[in-house]
Amino acid sequence: MKKLVALFSLLLFVFIAACSDDEITPQERFDKYVNLWNDQAFSKMHDMITSNASEKYPAEAFTDRYKKIYNDLGISDLKVTYEKLSDETIEKAMEKGTAQFPFTVKMNSVAGPINFDNKATLIKEGEEDKENWFVKWDPGFIFPQIKDGGDIGLTVTEPERGEILDRNRMPLALNTIVKEIGIQPGKLGDNPEKTKQKIADLLDITVETIDKQLNKDWVGPNMHVPLKKVRKQKKDLLAQLRGMEAITERDKTARDYPLGEAAAHLTGYIGKITAEEMEELDSDAYDANDMIGKRGLELLYEDRLKGSQGVTITAVGENGDETVIAEKPVKDGENVVTTIDAGVQETIYNAYEDDAGTAAAIHPKTGETLALVSAPSFDPNEWVFGISQSKYDQIQNNPKRPLLNRFTATFSPGSAMKPVSAAIGLHNGSIVPGEGIEINGLTWSNSEDWGNYQVRRVSESDGPVDVTDALIRSDNIYFAKKAVEMGSEKFVKGLKQFGFGEELPFAYGVENSSVSSSGTINREVLLADTAYGQGEIQVSALHLALSYTPFLNDGNMLKPVLLADTETSQVWKKDLLSEKQATVIRGALRDVVASPKGTARGAQKANLPIAGKTGTAELKQSGDDNGAENGWFVGYPADKQDILIAMMIENTGDKGGSGYTVNKVTDILQADN
């Protein structure tokens, strides 16, 4: 009997021990809750809170609040950890039916990292056979600051976009106050349609645009309904608008481009971000209402100009008091200071008047870019303030293509290329200073293989032609003969040493200059034509301007500079010719103007000595064509050498050819000095 009693007692102990082992501890329960929290499984978290908390904070409200706050605040990298209890503490907690766990929450948000410590109380609830541990939850689990009520506030401060400035800190793009013109529906008068039509005509918008604004849900009779922003400079327009009773206005900040058309292709403009751009860009850095750079410097330096939003997360008490939870200060965009000279930019653009073309102005001793011009152009302010469809169609259909950025494109340089050909010949020994060759007549053909094709020159020579005379009179035959003599391999090598076929080391993307459509010269006629700037050779205005810098820098070509904080006078291509050879070409470029035989003698009218080279690029499909002509002149003050302009004007054939461009550049150089 004693053995039987002992056996029964042992079985009872094992049974009780087994039951004890199966009982869930508060630590196991909170560990599960923390894992759900880290997974942001809010609905399942609600299943684990006490009955009182569940009654006070129903499942849907609990889940929605968590989701909304976490979404609005951009919560990421959530990590909840807790301090584990000792076995002794757990045993006491199980006896009392309550346990406390210190925990730490770490997360990232739109306002930066957020960390806080708190304590969770777990209570045993339920009937004996269904008892379990539940979290005594309150809003302090979201953020301690709202434990006793209140809500979470999010304040966003927009950054001020950086300005684009010229070398003298004059604005090329700035933020300014403009007038937002609106309409007050209740004051449209007895004939609202007539009033709307008049407003539409003044603002260059449609009545449909006005009606679309007036039909929005929030519009009331006494409200300001915005229609269009207008620059303060348009005083006459503003005066007419202010004379109408229905018109209202508000001050708004907007982007302004003081040079307008003169620098449109350079500065570009900003516009509202598109859905496609949102996908391509960092979605954390932009929202759907942001304005971003669309082209030009605004696009190129978007990351520097845009800045970053300031964000403040606050706990707002029921009495309205605010406590900061996290804060990221606003960071305004950087100002971008360029090497551009606004005065030079505007002077060159205005010189085009109704002509089309492109120009690049540089400081030939430093490589600083002073102007990049494309004409005709458009007013970037119209893109910012809202361009009408009719105005856009007018620009789009203009045969002179004002939307085309010509300073990033390449063109046939004509005889403006001859100084480069001369430098190549001098460097490889094919041309010797002072050594002349006999050329008879106005035409030349090297062999019967050329068929009927002949190279033509403008004027006959009095005797042997050397490199100086050839540059002064712009002798096509001299350069054609010298190129054929040196051969395509040497000539193409020389062009590549001048950067042809290579990306220009310049912040603003410019099309690569090219030797030919294939990158090689495999025909003798093409070689001859290329030497005097015809054939298939293409060059940008900026590259052509840079190609003259070796003549002023002892044979070294400078690297172009666009930003004021960039080191200047950096060498891009070294030792393209010797100092002595550079002197030969420099002297010839002065004589192109100073000599009675010079093709740029029209520049003698200037009150300063000018040097340079003309070029007439014939745009024709064959030698028998009478195609259009583009007139080039690359010129600089021979003494000061502080500015060099490469200017091309389209269709100068009936205006005096390159002489027309010479006059333009001469006037610009005089205005600058």
XYZ file of C-alpha atoms in Angstrom:
673
model
C 0.000 0.000 0.000
C 2.827 2.416 0.855
C 4.417 1.700 -2.514
C 1.109 2.476 -4.255
C 0.712 5.831 -2.443
C 4.293 6.792 -3.281
C 3.751 5.954 -6.949
C 0.559 8.046 -7.051
C 2.342 11.030 -5.469
C 5.146 10.794 -8.040
C 2.691 10.751 -10.950
C 0.847 13.756 -9.494
C 4.147 15.706 -9.215
C 5.046 14.900 -12.823
C 1.595 16.005 -13.977
C 1.809 19.303 -12.069
C 5.340 19.912 -13.344
C 4.206 19.231 -16.892
C 1.371 21.735 -16.502
C 3.794 24.278 -15.119
C 6.121 23.763 -18.079
C 3.239 24.337 -20.535
C 2.187 27.653 -18.940
C 3.136 30.709 -21.068
C 5.331 33.240 -19.302
C 4.872 37.024 -19.651
C 8.303 37.184 -21.265
C 7.340 34.724 -24.000
C 4.173 36.682 -24.570
C 5.906 40.092 -24.772
C 8.586 38.636 -27.021
C 5.851 37.685 -29.477
C 4.321 41.177 -29.207
C 7.671 42.839 -29.915
C 8.212 40.650 -32.986
C 4.781 41.648 -34.308
C 5.609 45.284 -33.626
C 8.881 45.053 -35.537
C 6.910 43.532 -38.420
C 4.316 46.336 -38.068
C 1.591 43.706 -37.813
C -0.711 46.144 -36.027
C -3.896 44.095 -36.293
C -2.270 41.110 -34.589
C -0.744 43.425 -31.988
C -4.252 44.568 -31.075
C -5.215 40.955 -30.342
C -2.607 40.991 -27.580
C -3.681 44.087 -25.629
C -5.801 44.022 -22.449
C -9.578 43.968 -22.584
C -9.785 47.488 -21.118
C -7.331 48.819 -23.701
C -9.139 46.962 -26.467
C -12.436 48.479 -25.423
C -10.938 51.987 -25.259
C -8.971 51.608 -28.506
C -10.967 49.386 -30.910
C -9.080 47.290 -33.450
C -9.822 49.422 -36.494
C -8.947 52.714 -34.785
C -5.819 51.160 -33.244
C -4.587 49.779 -36.572
C -5.492 52.860 -38.614
C -3.762 55.208 -36.196
C -0.541 53.223 -36.201
C -0.553 52.969 -39.991
C -1.354 56.643 -40.543
C 1.294 57.911 -38.154
C 3.969 55.542 -39.435
C 3.111 56.336 -43.067
C 2.866 60.105 -42.565
C 6.165 60.199 -40.702
C 7.924 57.915 -43.171
C 8.873 55.444 -40.458
C 11.519 52.930 -41.502
C 14.138 50.690 -39.908
C 11.892 50.120 -36.902
C 13.661 48.191 -34.154
C 11.989 47.447 -30.813
C 14.060 45.698 -28.126
C 13.362 44.929 -24.463
C 15.166 43.896 -21.301
C 14.634 40.243 -20.471
C 13.659 39.433 -16.888
C 15.448 37.035 -14.574
C 13.866 33.656 -13.765
C 13.192 34.872 -10.245
C 11.428 38.024 -11.481
C 9.345 35.987 -13.916
C 8.343 33.580 -11.132
C 7.182 36.476 -8.927
C 5.337 38.048 -11.855
C 3.484 34.822 -12.512
C 2.417 34.714 -8.883
C 1.206 38.367 -8.957
C -0.336 38.179 -12.436
C 1.493 41.285 -13.629
C 4.913 41.975 -15.183
C 6.858 45.001 -16.407
C 9.324 45.111 -19.299
C 11.507 48.144 -20.057
C 11.761 48.508 -23.832
C 13.523 50.725 -26.364
C 12.174 51.877 -29.731
C 14.476 53.057 -32.513
C 13.297 54.200 -35.937
C 14.077 56.516 -38.798
C 11.604 59.153 -39.969
C 11.325 62.018 -42.435
C 12.690 64.216 -39.643
C 15.592 61.921 -38.834
C 16.107 59.198 -36.212
C 13.698 58.829 -33.294
C 14.592 56.864 -30.156
C 12.685 56.495 -26.910
C 12.476 54.271 -23.841
C 9.283 53.136 -22.157
C 7.853 50.389 -19.978
C 5.256 47.830 -20.910
C 2.974 46.314 -18.294
C 1.579 42.846 -19.006
C -1.453 41.572 -17.089
C -2.767 38.035 -16.848
C -6.397 37.925 -17.970
C -9.032 35.330 -18.743
C -10.597 32.323 -17.090
C -8.374 29.702 -15.518
C -8.273 27.393 -18.526
C -7.880 30.322 -20.969
C -5.621 32.651 -19.031
C -2.938 34.572 -20.905
C -0.770 37.670 -20.700
C -1.937 40.881 -22.361
C -0.249 44.230 -22.915
C -1.672 47.188 -21.047
C -1.507 49.455 -24.099
C -1.908 53.221 -24.370
C -0.886 55.770 -27.079
C 2.433 56.236 -25.267
C 3.571 53.075 -27.033
C 3.444 55.074 -30.297
C 5.252 58.033 -28.735
C 5.524 58.689 -24.975
C 4.561 62.332 -25.506
C 0.963 61.371 -26.383
C 0.452 58.859 -23.568
C -2.271 60.974 -21.987
C -3.857 62.155 -25.219
C -3.133 64.479 -28.080
C -1.975 63.867 -31.601
C 1.085 63.909 -33.822
C 1.815 66.957 -35.980
C 4.042 67.167 -39.036
C 5.344 70.524 -40.266
C 7.247 70.813 -43.537
C 9.328 73.897 -44.354
C 10.177 74.251 -48.029
C 13.762 75.215 -48.867
C 14.586 78.290 -50.885
C 16.058 77.303 -54.216
C 19.620 78.458 -54.733
C 20.240 81.248 -57.209
C 22.350 81.055 -60.361
C 24.783 83.953 -60.505
C 27.286 85.312 -62.984
C 30.956 86.046 -62.264
C 30.033 89.438 -60.756
C 27.281 87.903 -58.590
C 24.611 89.295 -60.882
C 21.562 87.006 -61.016
C 20.933 84.718 -63.957
C 18.151 82.924 -62.058
C 16.731 84.149 -58.772
C 13.753 83.892 -56.458
C 11.564 86.961 -56.474
C 8.127 88.204 -55.487
C 5.579 88.115 -58.296
C 1.886 88.857 -58.471
C -0.511 85.927 -58.512
C -3.488 87.269 -60.421
C -6.814 85.802 -59.426
C -10.499 86.346 -59.882
C -13.280 86.932 -57.335
C -16.320 85.060 -58.699
C -18.846 87.269 -56.937
C -17.605 90.367 -58.749
C -17.773 89.221 -62.357
C -20.570 91.721 -62.943
C -23.692 91.665 -65.101
C -21.887 90.136 -68.070
C -19.525 87.541 -66.583
C -18.671 85.974 -69.951
C -17.482 89.308 -71.324
C -15.442 89.933 -68.172
C -13.847 86.491 -68.345
C -12.973 86.982 -72.001
C -11.255 90.290 -71.261
C -9.264 88.721 -68.417
C -8.340 85.779 -70.643
C -7.082 88.123 -73.364
C -4.967 90.122 -70.931
C -3.424 87.044 -69.306
C -3.041 85.173 -72.601
C -5.071 82.229 -71.348
C -8.386 80.746 -72.448
C -11.832 81.250 -70.963
C -11.893 77.472 -70.531
C -8.905 77.769 -68.204
C -10.746 80.364 -66.127
C -13.909 78.235 -65.990
C -11.903 75.205 -64.900
C -10.571 77.174 -61.938
C -13.985 78.622 -61.074
C -15.633 75.186 -61.110
C -13.419 73.703 -58.410
C -15.251 72.435 -55.318
C -13.662 74.852 -52.856
C -14.513 78.016 -54.804
C -16.847 80.542 -53.168
C -18.158 83.932 -54.381
C -15.723 85.998 -52.292
C -12.632 83.852 -52.699
C -9.374 84.544 -54.520
C -9.260 82.018 -57.356
C -5.699 81.991 -58.773
C -5.271 82.201 -62.549
C -1.694 83.128 -63.440
C 1.492 84.640 -62.028
C 2.719 87.914 -63.520
C 6.169 89.487 -63.139
C 6.256 92.874 -61.422
C 8.090 94.294 -64.426
C 4.891 94.020 -66.495
C 3.533 97.263 -65.069
C 1.208 98.112 -67.962
C -0.453 94.708 -67.798
C -0.847 94.911 -64.022
C -2.365 98.383 -64.332
C -4.982 97.130 -66.801
C -5.817 94.157 -64.601
C -6.127 96.264 -61.459
C -8.700 98.386 -63.241
C -11.104 95.436 -63.224
C -13.289 94.892 -60.159
C -13.181 91.096 -60.383
C -9.382 90.915 -60.269
C -7.590 89.966 -57.057
C -3.873 89.569 -56.477
C -1.507 87.952 -53.996
C 2.245 88.136 -53.524
C 3.955 84.852 -54.347
C 7.547 83.705 -54.620
C 8.576 82.507 -58.066
C 11.668 81.861 -60.164
C 12.749 84.746 -62.342
C 15.243 84.936 -65.202
C 16.374 88.575 -65.572
C 18.145 88.041 -68.914
C 15.074 86.382 -70.428
C 15.713 85.198 -73.973
C 19.389 86.180 -73.880
C 20.298 83.320 -71.543
C 17.344 80.933 -71.847
C 19.311 78.040 -73.340
C 22.024 78.552 -70.742
C 19.943 78.892 -67.582
C 17.081 76.678 -68.673
C 14.030 76.898 -66.429
C 12.134 75.052 -63.712
C 8.745 73.381 -63.921
C 6.454 71.122 -61.942
C 7.792 67.614 -61.517
C 6.092 64.928 -63.609
C 5.095 61.421 -62.568
C 7.843 60.016 -64.792
C 10.443 62.252 -63.151
C 9.205 61.197 -59.715
C 9.893 57.584 -60.651
C 13.390 58.352 -61.910
C 14.425 60.613 -59.028
C 14.765 60.005 -55.303
C 11.158 59.910 -54.124
C 12.269 60.861 -50.598
C 13.687 64.138 -51.907
C 10.636 65.239 -53.931
C 6.877 65.376 -53.700
C 4.236 65.769 -56.384
C 4.070 69.575 -56.139
C 7.801 70.279 -56.364
C 9.368 72.447 -59.064
C 12.555 71.045 -60.570
C 15.096 72.012 -63.199
C 13.850 71.099 -66.664
C 16.830 72.095 -68.801
C 20.019 74.147 -68.809
C 21.872 75.027 -65.620
C 18.653 74.556 -63.639
C 18.696 70.877 -64.606
C 22.472 70.439 -64.570
C 22.830 71.670 -60.987
C 19.443 70.514 -59.671
C 20.996 68.627 -56.748
C 22.883 71.700 -55.574
C 20.105 74.205 -56.193
C 17.096 72.404 -54.759
C 18.044 72.162 -51.075
C 16.127 69.873 -48.728
C 12.923 70.271 -46.779
C 12.883 71.021 -43.091
C 10.638 68.636 -41.174
C 9.412 68.853 -37.589
C 7.461 66.097 -35.853
C 5.580 67.313 -32.799
C 3.280 65.940 -30.162
C 0.281 68.257 -29.969
C -1.425 68.165 -26.582
C -5.153 68.520 -26.117
C -4.512 72.086 -24.916
C -2.586 72.883 -28.095
C 0.877 72.760 -26.558
C 3.524 71.283 -28.833
C 6.503 69.126 -27.919
C 9.130 68.413 -30.544
C 9.757 64.710 -31.104
C 12.200 65.004 -33.996
C 13.414 67.815 -36.189
C 15.398 68.093 -39.399
C 16.308 71.717 -40.154
C 15.538 73.113 -43.588
C 18.557 73.314 -45.858
C 18.266 75.989 -48.512
C 19.752 75.281 -51.915
C 23.255 76.423 -52.760
C 23.902 79.442 -54.914
C 25.730 78.399 -58.074
C 28.234 81.052 -59.136
C 29.300 80.733 -62.752
C 32.060 82.320 -64.825
C 29.426 83.776 -67.170
C 29.422 87.544 -67.651
C 25.774 88.622 -67.865
C 26.703 91.783 -69.750
C 28.661 89.895 -72.401
C 25.915 87.259 -72.659
C 23.259 89.907 -73.254
C 25.391 91.986 -75.637
C 26.170 88.999 -77.858
C 22.555 87.821 -77.903
C 21.247 91.285 -78.769
C 23.764 91.505 -81.620
C 21.898 88.699 -83.411
C 18.729 90.771 -83.680
C 16.648 88.715 -86.159
C 19.510 86.401 -87.153
C 20.025 82.807 -86.086
C 23.294 81.379 -84.884
C 25.495 80.586 -81.929
C 28.442 82.049 -80.087
C 30.827 81.177 -77.298
C 32.927 83.732 -75.449
C 35.820 82.691 -73.236
C 38.712 84.273 -71.403
C 41.547 82.872 -73.536
C 44.080 83.094 -70.706
C 42.016 81.276 -68.064
C 39.509 79.125 -69.953
C 36.603 80.787 -68.138
C 33.372 80.702 -70.125
C 31.989 84.224 -70.401
C 28.962 83.578 -72.618
C 27.132 80.745 -74.351
C 24.555 82.069 -76.782
C 21.938 80.447 -78.983
C 19.710 82.599 -81.180
C 16.826 82.909 -81.620
C 15.567 81.928 -78.212
C 12.529 82.000 -75.929
C 11.618 83.668 -72.652
C 12.042 81.098 -69.850
C 9.817 83.209 -67.596
C 6.837 82.248 -69.767
C 7.553 78.587 -69.056
C 7.591 79.253 -65.304
C 4.521 81.498 -65.150
C 2.510 79.504 -67.665
C 2.798 79.677 -71.424
C -0.363 79.595 -73.495
C -0.839 76.909 -76.113
C -0.998 79.508 -78.877
C 2.311 81.052 -77.796
C 3.932 77.634 -77.512
C 2.702 76.671 -80.985
C 4.080 79.944 -82.341
C 7.527 79.168 -80.893
C 7.397 75.522 -81.931
C 6.499 76.381 -85.525
C 9.067 79.164 -85.937
C 11.289 78.104 -88.887
C 14.339 79.524 -87.086
C 13.770 76.960 -84.309
C 14.122 79.038 -81.124
C 13.888 75.899 -78.964
C 17.043 74.458 -80.548
C 20.103 74.945 -78.355
C 22.740 75.753 -80.948
C 25.676 76.204 -78.581
C 25.559 72.512 -77.689
C 25.488 71.521 -81.381
C 28.279 71.263 -83.948
C 28.590 72.998 -87.311
C 30.907 73.221 -90.291
C 33.566 75.797 -89.286
C 34.636 76.936 -92.742
C 37.913 78.852 -92.886
C 37.809 79.556 -89.141
C 39.372 76.079 -89.010
C 42.506 77.113 -90.919
C 44.542 78.249 -87.883
C 44.094 74.747 -86.444
C 45.200 73.166 -89.735
C 48.199 75.519 -89.734
C 49.080 74.488 -86.181
C 48.900 70.795 -87.110
C 51.211 71.351 -90.078
C 53.674 73.440 -88.072
C 53.765 70.862 -85.295
C 54.420 67.853 -87.563
C 56.843 69.731 -89.810
C 54.694 69.753 -92.941
C 54.551 73.534 -92.757
C 57.659 75.654 -92.227
C 57.279 79.354 -91.315
C 58.333 81.621 -94.165
C 58.546 78.773 -96.655
C 56.223 79.450 -99.586
C 54.751 77.292 -102.320
C 53.801 78.292 -105.841
C 50.059 78.371 -106.512
C 48.760 79.432 -109.897
C 45.195 80.446 -110.624
C 42.055 80.264 -108.521
C 41.480 76.503 -108.741
C 43.475 73.369 -108.055
C 42.994 69.640 -108.526
C 45.627 67.174 -107.361
C 45.023 64.359 -109.825
C 42.692 62.868 -112.396
C 41.207 60.760 -109.605
C 39.431 63.908 -108.418
C 37.385 63.996 -111.626
C 35.895 67.426 -112.177
C 36.265 68.467 -108.544
C 38.508 71.456 -107.842
C 39.486 73.424 -104.774
C 38.807 77.133 -105.225
C 40.325 80.181 -103.570
C 39.020 83.744 -103.451
C 42.079 85.642 -104.659
C 45.286 84.953 -106.556
C 48.664 85.335 -104.876
C 51.455 87.662 -105.992
C 54.150 85.044 -105.420
C 54.932 82.010 -103.261
C 52.343 81.495 -100.515
C 53.515 80.787 -96.960
C 51.383 79.970 -93.920
C 51.052 83.618 -92.844
C 49.905 84.782 -96.266
C 47.565 81.792 -96.527
C 45.890 82.737 -93.247
C 45.664 86.435 -94.108
C 44.026 85.834 -97.500
C 42.297 82.617 -96.365
C 43.807 80.554 -99.184
C 41.878 77.285 -99.541
C 44.347 75.833 -102.041
C 47.342 76.299 -99.718
C 45.729 74.341 -96.891
C 44.329 71.685 -99.238
C 47.780 71.104 -100.769
C 49.481 70.979 -97.366
C 46.960 68.467 -96.012
C 47.368 66.206 -99.050
C 51.127 66.505 -98.659
C 51.104 65.421 -95.008
C 48.496 62.691 -95.586
C 45.306 61.829 -93.747
C 47.025 59.851 -90.981
C 49.085 62.816 -89.781
C 46.271 65.296 -90.292
C 43.663 63.227 -88.432
C 46.175 62.615 -85.643
C 46.605 66.375 -85.350
C 42.855 66.950 -85.192
C 42.525 64.361 -82.448
C 45.309 66.093 -80.530
C 43.095 69.188 -80.683
C 40.252 67.194 -79.070
C 38.225 66.178 -82.129
C 36.254 62.995 -81.536
C 36.654 63.483 -77.797
C 34.248 64.610 -75.114
C 34.763 68.219 -74.144
C 35.791 68.416 -70.444
C 32.935 70.755 -69.666
C 30.122 70.592 -67.129
C 27.435 71.556 -69.661
C 26.980 68.783 -72.210
C 28.223 69.814 -75.656
C 28.195 67.572 -78.719
C 31.589 66.105 -79.586
C 33.358 67.777 -82.492
C 34.046 65.297 -85.280
C 36.597 64.814 -88.067
C 33.989 63.270 -90.358
C 30.833 61.216 -90.218
C 32.968 58.056 -89.923
C 35.673 59.551 -87.712
C 38.325 58.980 -90.389
C 39.384 60.532 -93.699
C 39.796 57.895 -96.395
C 39.430 60.049 -99.527
C 41.926 62.616 -100.769
C 39.233 65.106 -101.771
C 37.720 64.882 -98.282
C 41.176 65.435 -96.776
C 41.717 68.543 -98.910
C 38.287 69.968 -98.057
C 38.654 69.241 -94.335
C 41.897 71.223 -94.156
C 40.085 74.470 -94.943
C 37.032 73.704 -92.802
C 34.685 72.157 -95.335
C 34.170 68.443 -95.965
C 32.409 66.689 -93.117
C 34.234 68.284 -90.186
C 31.944 69.578 -87.439
C 32.825 71.671 -84.405
C 30.962 73.436 -81.608
C 31.412 77.159 -81.051
C 32.962 76.519 -77.632
C 35.449 73.957 -78.946
C 36.413 76.273 -81.800
C 37.045 79.098 -79.326
C 39.182 76.800 -77.175
C 41.116 75.697 -80.261
C 42.507 79.242 -80.530
C 43.836 79.270 -76.943
C 47.117 77.472 -77.870
C 48.063 80.520 -79.955
C 47.848 82.700 -76.826
C 49.247 80.188 -74.310
C 52.547 78.986 -75.777
C 50.976 76.038 -77.566
C 48.703 74.733 -74.780
C 44.937 74.406 -75.150
C 43.049 75.375 -72.003
C 40.295 73.456 -70.303
C 36.924 75.260 -70.322
C 35.607 76.425 -66.951
C 31.974 77.129 -66.060
C 31.904 77.452 -62.262
C 33.622 80.307 -60.445
C 35.077 78.027 -57.772
C 36.914 75.886 -60.344
C 40.654 76.215 -60.839
C 41.377 78.247 -63.962
C 44.139 78.147 -66.590
C 44.165 74.358 -66.532
C 45.693 72.742 -69.608
C 43.497 70.334 -71.554
C 45.899 69.631 -74.460
C 49.598 70.277 -73.916
C 52.293 71.226 -76.444
C 50.122 71.336 -79.553
C 52.802 73.573 -81.046
C 55.899 75.376 -79.821
C 55.949 78.878 -78.386
C 57.651 80.123 -81.557
C 55.066 78.431 -83.784
C 52.256 79.912 -81.678
C 53.790 83.343 -82.235
C 53.680 82.798 -86.017
C 49.950 82.055 -85.987
C 49.204 84.809 -83.491
C 50.917 87.324 -85.748
C 48.984 86.074 -88.766
C 45.672 86.389 -86.898
C 46.447 90.022 -86.185
C 47.268 90.591 -89.858
C 43.963 88.999 -90.911
C 42.496 92.258 -89.553
C 45.372 94.706 -89.991
C 46.483 93.798 -93.532
C 44.780 95.388 -96.554
C 44.488 91.826 -97.905
C 43.019 90.453 -94.683
C 39.580 88.880 -94.795
C 38.620 90.564 -91.492
C 39.841 94.043 -92.349
C 36.351 95.320 -91.520
C 37.425 95.088 -87.862
C 39.916 97.903 -88.463
C 37.099 100.317 -87.620
C 37.432 99.357 -83.957
C 39.064 101.631 -81.412
C 41.213 98.701 -80.279
C 43.441 96.240 -82.160
C 41.563 93.042 -82.986
C 42.946 89.715 -84.163
C 41.049 86.716 -85.459
C 39.977 84.569 -88.367
C 36.942 84.561 -90.616
C 35.139 81.525 -91.916
C 32.427 80.923 -94.470
C 30.872 77.489 -94.197
C 29.163 76.510 -97.434
C 26.217 74.226 -96.773
C 25.807 72.395 -100.060
C 25.429 68.810 -101.151
C 27.841 69.036 -104.100
C 30.353 71.427 -105.656
C 27.767 72.620 -108.175
C 25.210 73.613 -105.534
C 24.598 77.162 -104.377
C 23.802 76.280 -100.782
C 23.316 78.515 -97.772
C 26.335 80.018 -96.063
C 27.097 80.402 -92.384
C 29.459 83.221 -91.481
C 32.054 82.711 -88.725
C 34.464 85.027 -87.000
C 36.732 84.104 -84.117
C 38.118 87.331 -82.702
C 39.826 88.804 -79.644
C 41.535 92.039 -78.534
C 45.134 91.609 -79.677
C 46.583 93.550 -76.737
C 44.403 92.740 -73.721
C 43.544 89.169 -74.737
C 40.865 89.064 -72.017
C 38.000 87.812 -74.184
C 37.766 85.633 -77.279
C 34.511 85.214 -79.187
C 33.665 82.473 -81.666
C 30.493 83.622 -83.408
C 28.494 81.988 -86.179
C 25.553 83.569 -87.983
C 23.387 81.476 -90.270
C 22.523 82.428 -93.852
C 24.953 85.313 -94.321
C 25.334 84.742 -98.062
C 23.297 87.806 -99.015
C 24.560 89.900 -96.081
C 28.251 90.014 -96.852
C 29.255 86.536 -95.731
C 31.680 86.305 -92.831
C 32.235 90.066 -93.055
C 28.762 90.472 -91.587
C 29.854 88.439 -88.562
C 33.130 90.391 -88.335
C 31.145 93.599 -87.884
C 29.026 92.031 -85.138
C 32.019 90.711 -83.173
C 33.868 94.009 -83.606
C 30.956 95.926 -82.086
C 30.759 93.466 -79.188
C 34.483 93.690 -78.437
C 34.336 97.484 -78.505
C 31.383 97.470 -76.113
C 33.234 95.154 -73.736
C 36.444 97.206 -73.661
